[in-house]
Amino acid sequence: MVTAFVLIKTDASRIPETAEEISAITGISEVYSVTGEWDLIAIARVAKHEDLAEVIADKLSKVPGVVHTTTQIAFRAYSQHDLDAAFALGFEQ
């Protein structure tokens, strides 16, 4: 699984509608409205690296209201949930 974080600038008058349309794209697991330089952050989760082009370039970037995107591809996850799962392998509670 490939995970990417897509930072999105939108037309300010369409933030909720843009977020809803992005969240409906297959391959987008979550969309957040955020403070700061960016308006939205979407999390893309796809099977292969090549699938990101379809989800982000072919679909997300063409949603009305999307002005600019920057994509960050995750190398590795370090969440507590992932660490707990890794150390619990083979042990029953």
JSON list of N, CA and C in Angstrom, two decimals, residues 4-42:
[
{"chain": "A", "resi": 4, "resn": "ALA", "atom": "N", "xyz": [-0.08, 8.69, 0.42]},
{"chain": "A", "resi": 4, "resn": "ALA", "atom": "CA", "xyz": [0.40, 10.03, 0.05]},
{"chain": "A", "resi": 4, "resn": "ALA", "atom": "C", "xyz": [-0.49, 11.07, 0.72]},
{"chain": "A", "resi": 5, "resn": "PHE", "atom": "N", "xyz": [0.13, 12.17, 1.11]},
{"chain": "A", "resi": 5, "resn": "PHE", "atom": "CA", "xyz": [-0.58, 13.30, 1.68]},
{"chain": "A", "resi": 5, "resn": "PHE", "atom": "C", "xyz": [-0.60, 14.40, 0.63]},
{"chain": "A", "resi": 6, "resn": "VAL", "atom": "N", "xyz": [-1.79, 14.84, 0.27]},
{"chain": "A", "resi": 6, "resn": "VAL", "atom": "CA", "xyz": [-1.95, 15.84, -0.78]},
{"chain": "A", "resi": 6, "resn": "VAL", "atom": "C", "xyz": [-2.39, 17.15, -0.13]},
{"chain": "A", "resi": 7, "resn": "LEU", "atom": "N", "xyz": [-1.52, 18.16, -0.20]},
{"chain": "A", "resi": 7, "resn": "LEU", "atom": "CA", "xyz": [-1.81, 19.48, 0.32]},
{"chain": "A", "resi": 7, "resn": "LEU", "atom": "C", "xyz": [-2.50, 20.26, -0.79]},
{"chain": "A", "resi": 8, "resn": "ILE", "atom": "N", "xyz": [-3.66, 20.84, -0.49]},
{"chain": "A", "resi": 8, "resn": "ILE", "atom": "CA", "xyz": [-4.50, 21.41, -1.54]},
{"chain": "A", "resi": 8, "resn": "ILE", "atom": "C", "xyz": [-4.88, 22.85, -1.23]},
{"chain": "A", "resi": 9, "resn": "LYS", "atom": "N", "xyz": [-4.66, 23.73, -2.21]},
{"chain": "A", "resi": 9, "resn": "LYS", "atom": "CA", "xyz": [-5.18, 25.10, -2.16]},
{"chain": "A", "resi": 9, "resn": "LYS", "atom": "C", "xyz": [-6.43, 25.12, -3.03]},
{"chain": "A", "resi": 10, "resn": "THR", "atom": "N", "xyz": [-7.48, 25.76, -2.51]},
{"chain": "A", "resi": 10, "resn": "THR", "atom": "CA", "xyz": [-8.75, 25.78, -3.23]},
{"chain": "A", "resi": 10, "resn": "THR", "atom": "C", "xyz": [-9.26, 27.20, -3.38]},
{"chain": "A", "resi": 11, "resn": "ASP", "atom": "N", "xyz": [-10.26, 27.34, -4.22]},
{"chain": "A", "resi": 11, "resn": "ASP", "atom": "CA", "xyz": [-11.04, 28.56, -4.28]},
{"chain": "A", "resi": 11, "resn": "ASP", "atom": "C", "xyz": [-11.76, 28.64, -2.93]},
{"chain": "A", "resi": 12, "resn": "ALA", "atom": "N", "xyz": [-11.53, 29.71, -2.18]},
{"chain": "A", "resi": 12, "resn": "ALA", "atom": "CA", "xyz": [-12.06, 29.83, -0.81]},
{"chain": "A", "resi": 12, "resn": "ALA", "atom": "C", "xyz": [-13.58, 29.72, -0.75]},
{"chain": "A", "resi": 13, "resn": "SER", "atom": "N", "xyz": [-14.25, 30.09, -1.81]},
{"chain": "A", "resi": 13, "resn": "SER", "atom": "CA", "xyz": [-15.72, 30.03, -1.81]},
{"chain": "A", "resi": 13, "resn": "SER", "atom": "C", "xyz": [-16.26, 28.62, -2.01]},
{"chain": "A", "resi": 14, "resn": "ARG", "atom": "N", "xyz": [-15.37, 27.65, -2.34]},
{"chain": "A", "resi": 14, "resn": "ARG", "atom": "CA", "xyz": [-15.80, 26.28, -2.62]},
{"chain": "A", "resi": 14, "resn": "ARG", "atom": "C", "xyz": [-15.14, 25.23, -1.73]},
{"chain": "A", "resi": 15, "resn": "ILE", "atom": "N", "xyz": [-14.58, 25.63, -0.61]},
{"chain": "A", "resi": 15, "resn": "ILE", "atom": "CA", "xyz": [-13.86, 24.65, 0.22]},
{"chain": "A", "resi": 15, "resn": "ILE", "atom": "C", "xyz": [-14.73, 23.45, 0.60]},
{"chain": "A", "resi": 16, "resn": "PRO", "atom": "N", "xyz": [-15.93, 23.62, 1.17]},
{"chain": "A", "resi": 16, "resn": "PRO", "atom": "CA", "xyz": [-16.72, 22.43, 1.55]},
{"chain": "A", "resi": 16, "resn": "PRO", "atom": "C", "xyz": [-17.09, 21.55, 0.36]},
{"chain": "A", "resi": 17, "resn": "GLU", "atom": "N", "xyz": [-17.51, 22.18, -0.75]},
{"chain": "A", "resi": 17, "resn": "GLU", "atom": "CA", "xyz": [-17.89, 21.41, -1.94]},
{"chain": "A", "resi": 17, "resn": "GLU", "atom": "C", "xyz": [-16.70, 20.68, -2.53]},
{"chain": "A", "resi": 18, "resn": "THR", "atom": "N", "xyz": [-15.56, 21.35, -2.56]},
{"chain": "A", "resi": 18, "resn": "THR", "atom": "CA", "xyz": [-14.34, 20.73, -3.09]},
{"chain": "A", "resi": 18, "resn": "THR", "atom": "C", "xyz": [-13.93, 19.54, -2.23]},
{"chain": "A", "resi": 19, "resn": "ALA", "atom": "N", "xyz": [-13.99, 19.72, -0.92]},
{"chain": "A", "resi": 19, "resn": "ALA", "atom": "CA", "xyz": [-13.64, 18.62, 0.00]},
{"chain": "A", "resi": 19, "resn": "ALA", "atom": "C", "xyz": [-14.56, 17.43, -0.20]},
{"chain": "A", "resi": 20, "resn": "GLU", "atom": "N", "xyz": [-15.85, 17.67, -0.36]},
{"chain": "A", "resi": 20, "resn": "GLU", "atom": "CA", "xyz": [-16.80, 16.57, -0.58]},
{"chain": "A", "resi": 20, "resn": "GLU", "atom": "C", "xyz": [-16.51, 15.83, -1.88]},
{"chain": "A", "resi": 21, "resn": "GLU", "atom": "N", "xyz": [-16.24, 16.57, -2.93]},
{"chain": "A", "resi": 21, "resn": "GLU", "atom": "CA", "xyz": [-15.95, 15.93, -4.23]},
{"chain": "A", "resi": 21, "resn": "GLU", "atom": "C", "xyz": [-14.66, 15.13, -4.17]},
{"chain": "A", "resi": 22, "resn": "ILE", "atom": "N", "xyz": [-13.65, 15.66, -3.50]},
{"chain": "A", "resi": 22, "resn": "ILE", "atom": "CA", "xyz": [-12.37, 14.93, -3.36]},
{"chain": "A", "resi": 22, "resn": "ILE", "atom": "C", "xyz": [-12.57, 13.67, -2.54]},
{"chain": "A", "resi": 23, "resn": "SER", "atom": "N", "xyz": [-13.35, 13.76, -1.47]},
{"chain": "A", "resi": 23, "resn": "SER", "atom": "CA", "xyz": [-13.55, 12.58, -0.61]},
{"chain": "A", "resi": 23, "resn": "SER", "atom": "C", "xyz": [-14.28, 11.45, -1.33]},
{"chain": "A", "resi": 24, "resn": "ALA", "atom": "N", "xyz": [-14.99, 11.77, -2.40]},
{"chain": "A", "resi": 24, "resn": "ALA", "atom": "CA", "xyz": [-15.71, 10.74, -3.16]},
{"chain": "A", "resi": 24, "resn": "ALA", "atom": "C", "xyz": [-14.83, 10.01, -4.17]},
{"chain": "A", "resi": 25, "resn": "ILE", "atom": "N", "xyz": [-13.60, 10.46, -4.36]},
{"chain": "A", "resi": 25, "resn": "ILE", "atom": "CA", "xyz": [-12.69, 9.83, -5.32]},
{"chain": "A", "resi": 25, "resn": "ILE", "atom": "C", "xyz": [-12.17, 8.51, -4.76]},
{"chain": "A", "resi": 26, "resn": "THR", "atom": "N", "xyz": [-12.28, 7.46, -5.53]},
{"chain": "A", "resi": 26, "resn": "THR", "atom": "CA", "xyz": [-11.73, 6.17, -5.12]},
{"chain": "A", "resi": 26, "resn": "THR", "atom": "C", "xyz": [-10.22, 6.31, -4.98]},
{"chain": "A", "resi": 27, "resn": "GLY", "atom": "N", "xyz": [-9.70, 5.90, -3.81]},
{"chain": "A", "resi": 27, "resn": "GLY", "atom": "CA", "xyz": [-8.28, 6.03, -3.53]},
{"chain": "A", "resi": 27, "resn": "GLY", "atom": "C", "xyz": [-8.00, 7.13, -2.53]},
{"chain": "A", "resi": 28, "resn": "ILE", "atom": "N", "xyz": [-8.97, 8.00, -2.28]},
{"chain": "A", "resi": 28, "resn": "ILE", "atom": "CA", "xyz": [-8.83, 9.02, -1.24]},
{"chain": "A", "resi": 28, "resn": "ILE", "atom": "C", "xyz": [-9.53, 8.49, 0.00]},
{"chain": "A", "resi": 29, "resn": "SER", "atom": "N", "xyz": [-8.78, 8.32, 1.08]},
{"chain": "A", "resi": 29, "resn": "SER", "atom": "CA", "xyz": [-9.37, 7.76, 2.29]},
{"chain": "A", "resi": 29, "resn": "SER", "atom": "C", "xyz": [-9.90, 8.81, 3.25]},
{"chain": "A", "resi": 30, "resn": "GLU", "atom": "N", "xyz": [-9.30, 10.01, 3.24]},
{"chain": "A", "resi": 30, "resn": "GLU", "atom": "CA", "xyz": [-9.71, 11.06, 4.16]},
{"chain": "A", "resi": 30, "resn": "GLU", "atom": "C", "xyz": [-9.41, 12.42, 3.55]},
{"chain": "A", "resi": 31, "resn": "VAL", "atom": "N", "xyz": [-10.22, 13.41, 3.93]},
{"chain": "A", "resi": 31, "resn": "VAL", "atom": "CA", "xyz": [-9.97, 14.79, 3.54]},
{"chain": "A", "resi": 31, "resn": "VAL", "atom": "C", "xyz": [-10.22, 15.65, 4.78]},
{"chain": "A", "resi": 32, "resn": "TYR", "atom": "N", "xyz": [-9.27, 16.53, 5.08]},
{"chain": "A", "resi": 32, "resn": "TYR", "atom": "CA", "xyz": [-9.36, 17.42, 6.24]},
{"chain": "A", "resi": 32, "resn": "TYR", "atom": "C", "xyz": [-9.29, 18.87, 5.80]},
{"chain": "A", "resi": 33, "resn": "SER", "atom": "N", "xyz": [-10.12, 19.72, 6.39]},
{"chain": "A", "resi": 33, "resn": "SER", "atom": "CA", "xyz": [-9.92, 21.15, 6.23]},
{"chain": "A", "resi": 33, "resn": "SER", "atom": "C", "xyz": [-8.94, 21.54, 7.34]},
{"chain": "A", "resi": 34, "resn": "VAL", "atom": "N", "xyz": [-7.99, 22.41, 7.00]},
{"chain": "A", "resi": 34, "resn": "VAL", "atom": "CA", "xyz": [-6.91, 22.73, 7.93]},
{"chain": "A", "resi": 34, "resn": "VAL", "atom": "C", "xyz": [-6.64, 24.23, 7.96]},
{"chain": "A", "resi": 35, "resn": "THR", "atom": "N", "xyz": [-5.91, 24.65, 8.98]},
{"chain": "A", "resi": 35, "resn": "THR", "atom": "CA", "xyz": [-5.48, 26.05, 9.06]},
{"chain": "A", "resi": 35, "resn": "THR", "atom": "C", "xyz": [-4.12, 26.18, 8.40]},
{"chain": "A", "resi": 36, "resn": "GLY", "atom": "N", "xyz": [-3.73, 27.41, 8.14]},
{"chain": "A", "resi": 36, "resn": "GLY", "atom": "CA", "xyz": [-2.40, 27.66, 7.60]},
{"chain": "A", "resi": 36, "resn": "GLY", "atom": "C", "xyz": [-2.41, 27.90, 6.11]},
{"chain": "A", "resi": 37, "resn": "GLU", "atom": "N", "xyz": [-1.30, 27.60, 5.49]},
{"chain": "A", "resi": 37, "resn": "GLU", "atom": "CA", "xyz": [-1.07, 27.89, 4.07]},
{"chain": "A", "resi": 37, "resn": "GLU", "atom": "C", "xyz": [-2.00, 27.11, 3.15]},
{"chain": "A", "resi": 38, "resn": "TRP", "atom": "N", "xyz": [-2.38, 25.91, 3.55]},
{"chain": "A", "resi": 38, "resn": "TRP", "atom": "CA", "xyz": [-3.20, 25.04, 2.71]},
{"chain": "A", "resi": 38, "resn": "TRP", "atom": "C", "xyz": [-4.64, 25.05, 3.21]},
{"chain": "A", "resi": 39, "resn": "ASP", "atom": "N", "xyz": [-5.59, 24.75, 2.33]},
{"chain": "A", "resi": 39, "resn": "ASP", "atom": "CA", "xyz": [-7.00, 24.72, 2.71]},
{"chain": "A", "resi": 39, "resn": "ASP", "atom": "C", "xyz": [-7.46, 23.33, 3.09]},
{"chain": "A", "resi": 40, "resn": "LEU", "atom": "N", "xyz": [-6.96, 22.32, 2.38]},
{"chain": "A", "resi": 40, "resn": "LEU", "atom": "CA", "xyz": [-7.35, 20.94, 2.61]},
{"chain": "A", "resi": 40, "resn": "LEU", "atom": "C", "xyz": [-6.12, 20.05, 2.58]},
{"chain": "A", "resi": 41, "resn": "ILE", "atom": "N", "xyz": [-6.21, 18.93, 3.29]},
{"chain": "A", "resi": 41, "resn": "ILE", "atom": "CA", "xyz": [-5.21, 17.87, 3.16]},
{"chain": "A", "resi": 41, "resn": "ILE", "atom": "C", "xyz": [-5.98, 16.58, 2.93]},
{"chain": "A", "resi": 42, "resn": "ALA", "atom": "N", "xyz": [-5.64, 15.89, 1.84]},
{"chain": "A", "resi": 42, "resn": "ALA", "atom": "CA", "xyz": [-6.26, 14.61, 1.51]},
{"chain": "A", "resi": 42, "resn": "ALA", "atom": "C", "xyz": [-5.24, 13.50, 1.70]}
]
